[in-house]
Amino acid sequence: MSHKIASSSYGLTEEQLSVREAIDELCKPFDNEYWLKSDRERSYPEEMVDALYAEGWMGMLIPDQYGGGGARISDAAVVLEQLERNGCHAGAVRAGMYTMGSILRHGSEEQKNEFLPKIADGELRLQSFGVTEPDAGSDTTRIRTFAVREGDKYIVNGNKIFISRIQHSDLILLLTRTTKREDAAKPTDGLTAMLVDLNEAQAKGQIVANPIRTMVNHETNELTIRDLEVPVANRIGEEGKGFKVILSGMNAERILATSEYVGAGMYMIDRAVTYAREREVFGRSIGQNQGIQFPIAQAYSDLEAASLMRWRAAAMYEAGDNPRFEVNGAKLLASQALWKAANAAFDTFGGYAVAEEYGIERHFREARLPSIAPISNNVVLAGIAHGTLGLPKSF
């Protein structure tokens, strides 16, 4: 599509600007009709995902020595933002781009050589992240899925919830407890991350996925894990130190999710501005009305501010830092700005916003989720309050 509002190119390289153009081209077949059909049928956008794999975008963050693109997190951020800029649902592919980072940062050389080349060329898809549990919610330290070591394997039992893309992934990065929380020196100790062969586990009935129908077409499931056998060789990092493994992946997720929100918000701005220019009521363009102009202008300004925070977080991450405030602050600002943009677009389209064919109502529904996932904004604010500002902990 031809964008009416130019996204800021601040800090982008010529190569990254070319990436924008390449993604624009890739997205052309995946128009509003494609997404309407996918949303109505609650189907996985396999054609778009396959196109991204075919052109190497899904393996772009894997170093070239393992067959990947050797790109940086900021390059992947450009891809995800531009997918949303074109009205696509980038959430279907985000995890497939970053989850392998846990192997890259914490895996052994044997694990890197075994898994990364296959993930890079699409032979294996690692698109699923198994952390959240029914009774733990945002408090990851309270997960109960437990792994007992027996010789050269772990036996895992437990439950997970809101685990996405199980049906379209070969592997899942699973977080377990190997020491009970009450027996650990501190709450974040005793967590262990491991890579699980989903195909084998499901075939043996050791993992059973029960789909959860949600208000958005985001394939997600509740998992029942019973006597799951995982080779010790598939453990990522040290036993009991899995929280660090997961955290490094979460920081990448925050940066990429923020990029999606910026792109989705700018898409809504595009749609609102175009419609406001064309729509006439009482003999004049509704775009002349400040009641239409001001919410759009405010949302646009907020999106650009969130984008800058995103680039700051990405630069710190690429430098090897663990930018806790920056990644969470970027996610907070972008999710809030996206919601403003969605509301501005909804008000601009008026009655037509609720009609499926325009695509606004779908994007409006999708814009509500980022305030609570992949982390609740209230948890982010609490973390900034006590983690950054030094206020007393509220939990």
Coordinates of C-alpha atoms in Angstrom, one line a residue:
M1 CA 0.0 0.0 0.0
S2 CA 1.1 3.6 -0.5
H3 CA 1.3 5.2 3.0
K4 CA -0.2 8.6 3.4
I5 CA 1.8 9.4 6.5
A6 CA 5.5 8.9 6.4
S7 CA 7.0 7.0 9.3
S8 CA 10.0 8.7 10.8
S9 CA 13.2 7.4 9.4
Y10 CA 15.2 8.7 12.3
G11 CA 18.3 6.6 12.9
L12 CA 17.5 4.1 10.1
T13 CA 20.2 3.0 7.7
E14 CA 19.8 2.9 4.0
E15 CA 19.6 -0.9 4.3
Q16 CA 16.8 -0.7 6.8
L17 CA 14.9 1.7 4.5
S18 CA 15.3 -0.9 1.8
V19 CA 13.9 -3.5 4.2
R20 CA 10.7 -1.3 4.5
E21 CA 10.3 -1.4 0.7
A22 CA 10.9 -5.1 0.6
I23 CA 8.2 -5.8 3.2
D24 CA 5.8 -3.5 1.5
E25 CA 6.2 -5.6 -1.6
L26 CA 5.8 -8.9 0.3
C27 CA 2.6 -7.7 1.9
K28 CA 0.8 -6.8 -1.3
P29 CA -1.1 -10.2 -1.6
F30 CA -2.2 -10.0 2.0
D31 CA -4.8 -7.3 1.8
N32 CA -7.9 -6.5 3.8
E33 CA -9.8 -9.3 2.2
Y34 CA -7.1 -11.8 3.1
W35 CA -7.3 -10.8 6.8
L36 CA -11.1 -10.6 6.9
K37 CA -11.2 -14.2 5.7
S38 CA -8.5 -15.3 8.2
D39 CA -10.3 -13.5 11.1
R40 CA -13.7 -15.0 10.2
E41 CA -12.3 -18.5 10.0
R42 CA -9.9 -18.1 12.9
S43 CA -7.3 -19.5 10.5
Y44 CA -3.5 -19.2 10.8
P45 CA -2.0 -16.9 8.1
E46 CA 0.2 -19.7 6.7
E47 CA 0.7 -18.0 3.3
M48 CA 2.1 -14.9 4.9
V49 CA 4.3 -16.8 7.3
D50 CA 5.6 -19.1 4.5
A51 CA 6.4 -16.0 2.4
L52 CA 8.5 -14.6 5.3
Y53 CA 10.3 -17.9 5.7
A54 CA 10.9 -18.2 2.0
E55 CA 12.6 -14.8 1.8
G56 CA 14.7 -15.4 4.9
W57 CA 13.1 -12.9 7.2
M58 CA 12.3 -15.4 9.9
G59 CA 15.9 -16.4 10.3
M60 CA 17.3 -12.9 10.0
L61 CA 18.4 -12.7 13.7
I62 CA 20.5 -15.9 13.5
P63 CA 24.2 -15.2 12.8
D64 CA 25.4 -16.1 9.3
Q65 CA 27.7 -18.7 10.7
Y66 CA 24.6 -20.8 11.5
G67 CA 22.9 -20.0 8.2
G68 CA 20.9 -17.0 9.3
G69 CA 20.9 -13.4 8.1
G70 CA 23.2 -12.0 10.8
A71 CA 20.8 -9.1 11.4
R72 CA 20.3 -7.0 14.5
I73 CA 17.2 -6.6 16.7
S74 CA 16.6 -3.2 15.2
D75 CA 16.5 -4.7 11.7
A76 CA 13.8 -7.2 12.9
A77 CA 12.0 -4.3 14.5
V78 CA 11.7 -2.6 11.0
V79 CA 10.3 -5.8 9.6
L80 CA 7.6 -6.2 12.2
E81 CA 6.6 -2.5 12.2
Q82 CA 6.3 -2.6 8.4
L83 CA 4.1 -5.7 8.4
E84 CA 1.7 -3.9 10.7
R85 CA 2.0 -0.7 8.7
N86 CA 0.5 -2.8 5.8
G87 CA -2.4 -4.0 7.9
C88 CA -0.9 -7.5 8.5
H89 CA -1.0 -9.4 11.8
A90 CA 2.7 -9.5 12.8
G91 CA 1.9 -11.3 16.1
A92 CA 1.7 -14.5 14.1
V93 CA 5.4 -14.4 13.4
R94 CA 7.0 -12.4 16.2
A95 CA 8.0 -15.3 18.4
G96 CA 9.5 -17.2 15.5
M97 CA 12.0 -14.4 15.0
Y98 CA 13.2 -14.0 18.6
T99 CA 12.7 -17.2 20.6
M100 CA 15.8 -18.7 19.2
G101 CA 17.8 -15.9 20.9
S102 CA 17.7 -17.9 24.1
I103 CA 19.7 -20.7 22.4
L104 CA 22.0 -18.1 20.8
R105 CA 22.7 -16.3 24.1
H106 CA 22.6 -19.2 26.6
G107 CA 22.9 -22.5 24.6
S108 CA 25.9 -24.6 24.2
E109 CA 27.9 -24.7 21.0
E110 CA 26.5 -28.2 20.3
Q111 CA 22.9 -26.9 20.7
K112 CA 23.6 -23.9 18.4
N113 CA 25.1 -26.2 15.7
E114 CA 22.2 -28.6 16.0
F115 CA 19.2 -26.3 16.1
L116 CA 20.1 -22.9 14.7
P117 CA 20.8 -23.9 11.0
K118 CA 17.5 -25.8 10.9
I119 CA 15.6 -22.9 12.4
A120 CA 17.3 -20.5 10.0
D121 CA 16.2 -22.4 6.9
G122 CA 12.7 -23.2 8.2
E123 CA 13.2 -26.9 8.6
L124 CA 12.4 -26.5 12.2
R125 CA 10.0 -23.8 13.5
L126 CA 10.5 -22.5 17.0
Q127 CA 7.4 -20.2 17.4
S128 CA 6.2 -21.2 20.8
F129 CA 7.2 -19.9 24.2
G130 CA 5.9 -21.9 27.2
V131 CA 5.9 -19.7 30.3
T132 CA 2.5 -18.5 31.5
E133 CA 0.4 -20.7 33.8
P134 CA -3.2 -20.5 35.1
D135 CA -2.3 -19.8 38.7
A136 CA 0.9 -17.7 38.1
G137 CA -0.2 -15.1 35.6
S138 CA 2.4 -12.3 35.5
D139 CA 4.3 -13.7 38.5
T140 CA 6.6 -16.1 36.6
T141 CA 8.4 -17.2 39.8
R142 CA 5.2 -18.9 40.9
I143 CA 4.9 -21.4 38.0
R144 CA 4.3 -25.0 39.1
T145 CA 5.3 -27.0 36.1
F146 CA 8.0 -29.2 37.6
A147 CA 10.8 -31.1 36.0
V148 CA 12.5 -34.0 37.9
R149 CA 15.8 -35.3 36.6
E150 CA 16.1 -39.0 36.0
G151 CA 19.5 -39.8 34.6
D152 CA 20.0 -38.2 31.2
K153 CA 16.4 -36.9 31.0
Y154 CA 13.8 -34.7 32.8
I155 CA 10.3 -35.8 33.5
V156 CA 8.0 -32.8 33.3
N157 CA 4.4 -32.4 34.6
G158 CA 2.3 -29.3 34.8
N159 CA 0.0 -27.0 32.9
K160 CA 0.5 -23.9 30.8
I161 CA -2.0 -21.4 29.4
F162 CA -2.1 -18.8 26.6
I163 CA 0.6 -20.6 24.7
S164 CA 0.5 -19.7 21.1
R165 CA 1.2 -21.4 17.8
I166 CA 1.5 -24.9 19.2
Q167 CA -0.1 -26.2 16.0
H168 CA 2.4 -24.5 13.8
S169 CA 5.7 -25.0 15.7
D170 CA 8.1 -27.9 15.9
L171 CA 9.7 -26.8 19.1
I172 CA 8.7 -25.0 22.2
L173 CA 11.0 -23.2 24.7
L174 CA 9.5 -24.4 28.0
L175 CA 10.1 -22.9 31.4
T176 CA 9.9 -25.3 34.4
R177 CA 10.7 -25.5 38.0
T178 CA 13.5 -27.9 39.1
T179 CA 13.5 -26.5 42.7
K180 CA 10.3 -25.5 44.5
R181 CA 10.0 -21.8 45.1
E182 CA 9.9 -22.2 48.9
D183 CA 13.2 -24.2 48.7
A184 CA 15.0 -21.8 46.5
A185 CA 17.4 -19.1 47.8
K186 CA 15.4 -16.5 46.0
P187 CA 12.1 -16.6 44.0
T188 CA 13.9 -16.4 40.6
D189 CA 16.2 -19.3 41.4
G190 CA 15.2 -22.9 40.6
L191 CA 13.7 -22.2 37.2
T192 CA 15.0 -24.2 34.3
A193 CA 14.5 -23.6 30.5
M194 CA 14.5 -26.5 28.0
L195 CA 13.8 -27.1 24.4
V196 CA 11.0 -29.5 23.7
D197 CA 10.2 -31.5 20.5
L198 CA 6.5 -30.7 20.1
N199 CA 5.8 -33.2 17.4
E200 CA 7.1 -36.1 19.4
A201 CA 5.5 -34.9 22.7
Q202 CA 2.1 -34.5 21.1
A203 CA 2.3 -37.8 19.3
K204 CA 3.0 -39.5 22.6
G205 CA 0.2 -37.6 24.4
Q206 CA 2.7 -36.1 26.7
I207 CA 1.6 -32.6 25.7
V208 CA -2.1 -32.0 24.9
A209 CA -3.1 -28.7 23.5
N210 CA -6.6 -27.3 24.0
P211 CA -7.3 -24.3 21.8
I212 CA -8.7 -21.1 23.4
R213 CA -11.0 -19.0 21.3
T214 CA -10.3 -15.3 21.9
M215 CA -11.6 -12.0 20.7
V216 CA -8.7 -11.7 18.3
N217 CA -7.4 -14.3 15.8
H218 CA -4.3 -15.1 17.9
E219 CA -3.9 -18.9 17.9
T220 CA -3.4 -19.8 21.6
N221 CA -3.9 -22.8 23.8
E222 CA -4.0 -24.4 27.2
L223 CA -1.4 -27.1 27.6
T224 CA -1.6 -30.2 29.8
I225 CA 1.8 -31.7 30.3
R226 CA 2.0 -35.3 31.7
D227 CA 5.2 -37.3 32.1
L228 CA 6.9 -35.4 29.4
E229 CA 10.4 -36.7 28.7
V230 CA 13.0 -34.1 27.8
P231 CA 16.7 -34.9 27.3
V232 CA 19.1 -33.1 29.6
A233 CA 21.0 -32.2 26.4
N234 CA 18.0 -30.0 25.5
R235 CA 18.3 -27.9 28.7
I236 CA 19.2 -24.3 27.8
G237 CA 21.7 -22.8 30.2
E238 CA 22.3 -24.1 33.7
E239 CA 19.8 -25.9 35.8
G240 CA 18.0 -23.5 38.1
K241 CA 19.2 -20.4 36.2
G242 CA 16.4 -20.4 33.6
F243 CA 14.9 -17.1 34.7
K244 CA 17.9 -15.3 33.1
V245 CA 17.4 -17.4 29.9
I246 CA 13.8 -16.4 29.7
L247 CA 14.5 -12.7 30.6
S248 CA 16.8 -12.3 27.6
G249 CA 14.1 -13.5 25.3
M250 CA 11.5 -11.3 27.0
N251 CA 13.6 -8.2 26.3
A252 CA 13.8 -9.0 22.6
E253 CA 10.0 -9.6 22.7
R254 CA 9.4 -6.2 24.2
I255 CA 11.3 -4.4 21.5
L256 CA 9.7 -6.4 18.7
A257 CA 6.2 -6.1 20.2
T258 CA 6.7 -2.3 20.6
S259 CA 7.6 -2.2 16.9
E260 CA 4.3 -4.0 16.0
Y261 CA 2.3 -1.5 18.1
V262 CA 4.0 1.4 16.4
G263 CA 3.2 0.0 13.0
A264 CA -0.3 -0.9 13.9
G265 CA -0.9 2.5 15.3
M266 CA 0.5 4.2 12.2
Y267 CA -1.7 2.0 10.0
M268 CA -4.8 3.3 11.9
I269 CA -3.5 6.9 11.5
D270 CA -3.2 6.2 7.8
R271 CA -6.7 5.0 7.5
A272 CA -8.2 7.7 9.7
V273 CA -6.4 10.5 7.8
T274 CA -7.4 9.1 4.4
Y275 CA -11.0 8.7 5.4
A276 CA -11.2 12.1 7.1
R277 CA -10.0 13.8 3.9
E278 CA -12.5 12.0 1.8
R279 CA -15.6 11.8 4.0
E280 CA -18.0 14.8 3.7
V281 CA -20.7 15.6 6.2
F282 CA -22.8 18.8 6.2
G283 CA -21.1 19.8 3.0
R284 CA -17.5 19.7 4.1
S285 CA -14.7 17.3 4.8
I286 CA -14.8 15.9 8.4
G287 CA -11.0 16.3 8.4
Q288 CA -11.6 20.0 8.9
N289 CA -13.1 19.4 12.3
Q290 CA -10.7 19.8 15.2
G291 CA -12.7 17.1 17.0
I292 CA -11.4 14.7 14.3
Q293 CA -8.0 16.3 13.9
F294 CA -6.8 16.6 17.5
P295 CA -7.2 12.9 18.6
I296 CA -5.4 11.8 15.4
A297 CA -2.6 14.3 15.9
Q298 CA -2.2 13.3 19.6
A299 CA -2.0 9.6 18.7
Y300 CA 0.5 10.3 16.0
S301 CA 2.7 12.3 18.3
D302 CA 2.6 9.6 21.0
L303 CA 3.4 6.9 18.5
E304 CA 6.5 8.8 17.3
A305 CA 7.6 9.2 21.0
A306 CA 7.2 5.5 21.6
S307 CA 9.2 4.7 18.5
L308 CA 12.1 6.8 19.8
M309 CA 12.1 4.9 23.1
R310 CA 12.0 1.6 21.1
W311 CA 15.1 2.6 19.2
R312 CA 16.9 3.5 22.4
A313 CA 16.0 0.1 23.9
A314 CA 17.2 -1.7 20.7
A315 CA 20.5 0.1 20.8
M316 CA 21.1 -0.8 24.4
Y317 CA 20.1 -4.5 23.7
E318 CA 22.4 -4.7 20.7
A319 CA 25.3 -3.3 22.9
G320 CA 24.8 -6.3 25.2
D321 CA 23.0 -4.5 28.0
N322 CA 19.8 -5.7 29.8
P323 CA 17.7 -2.5 29.4
R324 CA 14.9 -3.3 31.8
F325 CA 13.3 0.2 32.0
E326 CA 13.8 1.0 28.3
V327 CA 12.2 -2.1 26.9
N328 CA 9.2 -2.0 29.3
G329 CA 8.8 1.8 28.9
A330 CA 8.7 1.4 25.2
K331 CA 6.1 -1.3 25.4
L332 CA 4.0 0.8 27.8
L333 CA 4.1 4.0 25.6
A334 CA 3.5 2.1 22.4
S335 CA 0.5 0.2 23.6
Q336 CA -1.1 3.3 25.0
A337 CA -0.4 5.2 21.8
L338 CA -1.8 2.4 19.7
W339 CA -5.0 2.4 21.7
K340 CA -5.3 6.2 21.2
A341 CA -4.8 5.7 17.4
A342 CA -7.4 2.9 17.4
N343 CA -10.0 5.1 19.1
A344 CA -9.2 8.0 16.9
A345 CA -9.7 5.9 13.8
F346 CA -12.9 4.3 15.2
D347 CA -14.4 7.8 15.9
T348 CA -13.3 9.0 12.5
F349 CA -15.0 6.2 10.7
G350 CA -18.1 6.5 12.9
G351 CA -20.8 3.9 12.0
Y352 CA -18.6 2.4 9.3
A353 CA -16.0 1.4 11.9
V354 CA -18.2 -1.4 13.1
A355 CA -18.7 -2.9 9.6
E356 CA -16.3 -5.8 9.1
E357 CA -15.6 -5.0 5.5
Y358 CA -13.7 -1.8 6.4
G359 CA -11.3 -3.7 8.7
I360 CA -11.3 -1.1 11.4
E361 CA -13.2 -3.2 14.0
R362 CA -10.7 -6.0 13.6
H363 CA -7.8 -3.7 14.2
F364 CA -9.7 -2.0 17.1
R365 CA -10.1 -5.4 18.8
E366 CA -6.4 -6.2 18.2
A367 CA -5.4 -2.9 19.7
R368 CA -6.9 -3.7 23.1
L369 CA -4.7 -6.7 23.8
P370 CA -1.3 -5.0 24.1
S371 CA -2.3 -3.3 27.3
I372 CA -2.3 -6.7 29.1
A373 CA 0.0 -8.8 27.0
P374 CA 2.8 -9.9 26.7
I375 CA 2.9 -8.1 30.0
S376 CA 0.3 -6.0 31.8
N377 CA 0.9 -2.3 31.7
N378 CA 0.1 -2.2 35.5
V379 CA 3.0 -4.6 36.1
V380 CA 5.2 -2.4 33.9
L381 CA 4.3 0.7 35.9
A382 CA 4.9 -1.1 39.2
G383 CA 8.3 -2.2 38.0
I384 CA 9.2 1.3 36.9
A385 CA 8.0 2.6 40.3
H386 CA 10.1 0.3 42.5
G387 CA 12.7 -0.9 40.0
T388 CA 13.7 2.4 38.5
L389 CA 12.4 5.1 40.9
G390 CA 13.2 3.2 44.1
L391 CA 9.7 3.4 45.6
P392 CA 8.6 0.6 48.0
K393 CA 7.5 -2.6 46.4
S394 CA 3.7 -3.0 46.1
F395 CA 4.0 -6.8 45.7

